Coordinates of C-alpha atoms in Angstrom, one line a residue:
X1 CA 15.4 3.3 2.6
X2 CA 11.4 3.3 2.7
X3 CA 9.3 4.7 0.8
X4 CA 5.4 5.3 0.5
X5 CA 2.8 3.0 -0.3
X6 CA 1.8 4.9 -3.1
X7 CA 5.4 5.5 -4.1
X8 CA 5.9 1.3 -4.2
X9 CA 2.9 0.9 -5.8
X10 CA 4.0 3.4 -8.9
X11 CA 7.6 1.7 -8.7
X12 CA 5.6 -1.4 -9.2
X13 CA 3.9 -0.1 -12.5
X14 CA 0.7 -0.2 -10.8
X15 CA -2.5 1.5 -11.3
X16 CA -4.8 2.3 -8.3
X17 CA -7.6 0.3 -10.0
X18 CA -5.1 -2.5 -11.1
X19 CA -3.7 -2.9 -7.3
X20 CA -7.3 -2.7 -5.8
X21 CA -8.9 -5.1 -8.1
X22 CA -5.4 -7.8 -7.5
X23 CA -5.2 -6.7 -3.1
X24 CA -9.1 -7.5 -3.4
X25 CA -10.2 -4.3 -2.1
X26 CA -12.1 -0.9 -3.7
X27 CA -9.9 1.6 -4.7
X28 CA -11.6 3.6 -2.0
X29 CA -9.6 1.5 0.7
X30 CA -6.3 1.7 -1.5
X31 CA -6.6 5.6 -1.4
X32 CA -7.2 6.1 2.3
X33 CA -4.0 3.6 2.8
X34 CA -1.8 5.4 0.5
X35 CA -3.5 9.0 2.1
X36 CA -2.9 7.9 5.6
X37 CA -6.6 7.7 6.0
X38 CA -6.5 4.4 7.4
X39 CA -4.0 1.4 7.8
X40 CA -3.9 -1.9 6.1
X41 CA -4.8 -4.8 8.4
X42 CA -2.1 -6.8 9.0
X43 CA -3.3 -10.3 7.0
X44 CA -3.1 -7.9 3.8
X45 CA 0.7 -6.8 4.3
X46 CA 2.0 -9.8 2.8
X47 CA -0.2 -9.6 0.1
X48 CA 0.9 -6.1 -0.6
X49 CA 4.6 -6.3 -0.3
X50 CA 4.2 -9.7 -2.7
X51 CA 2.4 -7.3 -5.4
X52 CA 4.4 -4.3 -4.9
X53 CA 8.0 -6.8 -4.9
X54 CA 9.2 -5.1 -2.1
X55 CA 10.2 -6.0 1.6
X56 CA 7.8 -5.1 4.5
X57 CA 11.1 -2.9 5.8
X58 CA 10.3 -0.8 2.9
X59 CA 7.5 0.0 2.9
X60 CA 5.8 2.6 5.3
X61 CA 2.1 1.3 6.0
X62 CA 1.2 3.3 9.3
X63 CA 1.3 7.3 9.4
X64 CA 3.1 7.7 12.5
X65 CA 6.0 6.4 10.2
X66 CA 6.0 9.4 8.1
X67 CA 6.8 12.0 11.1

């Protein structure tokens, strides 16, 4: 099953400001990732699926995935 960005970052007990400040990037960037805004580069998938505990199958990082 996969779920949101912003869904895996709650499941992870996460704050906006707390995954920002640990991804190294301004809660601005988080937003517009979990919003569909913009996409994560792909050096900073690892990085999230390690803080969020999750796989990279699980996750849904690009909008197209949510049609």
């Amino acid at each position: 099953m996969q779920i949101t960005m912003r869904a895996a970052r709650t499941n992870a007990g996460l704050t906006q400001e707390e995954a920002s400040k640990q991804l190294g990037i301004s809660e601005t960037t988080l937003r517009n990732w979990e919003s569909g805004k913009s996409t994560p580069r792909a050096s900073k998938i690892p990085d999230i699926c390690r803080l969020y505990k999750c796989s990279i199958e699980n996750i849904i990082f690009f909008e197209n995935n949510l049609r």
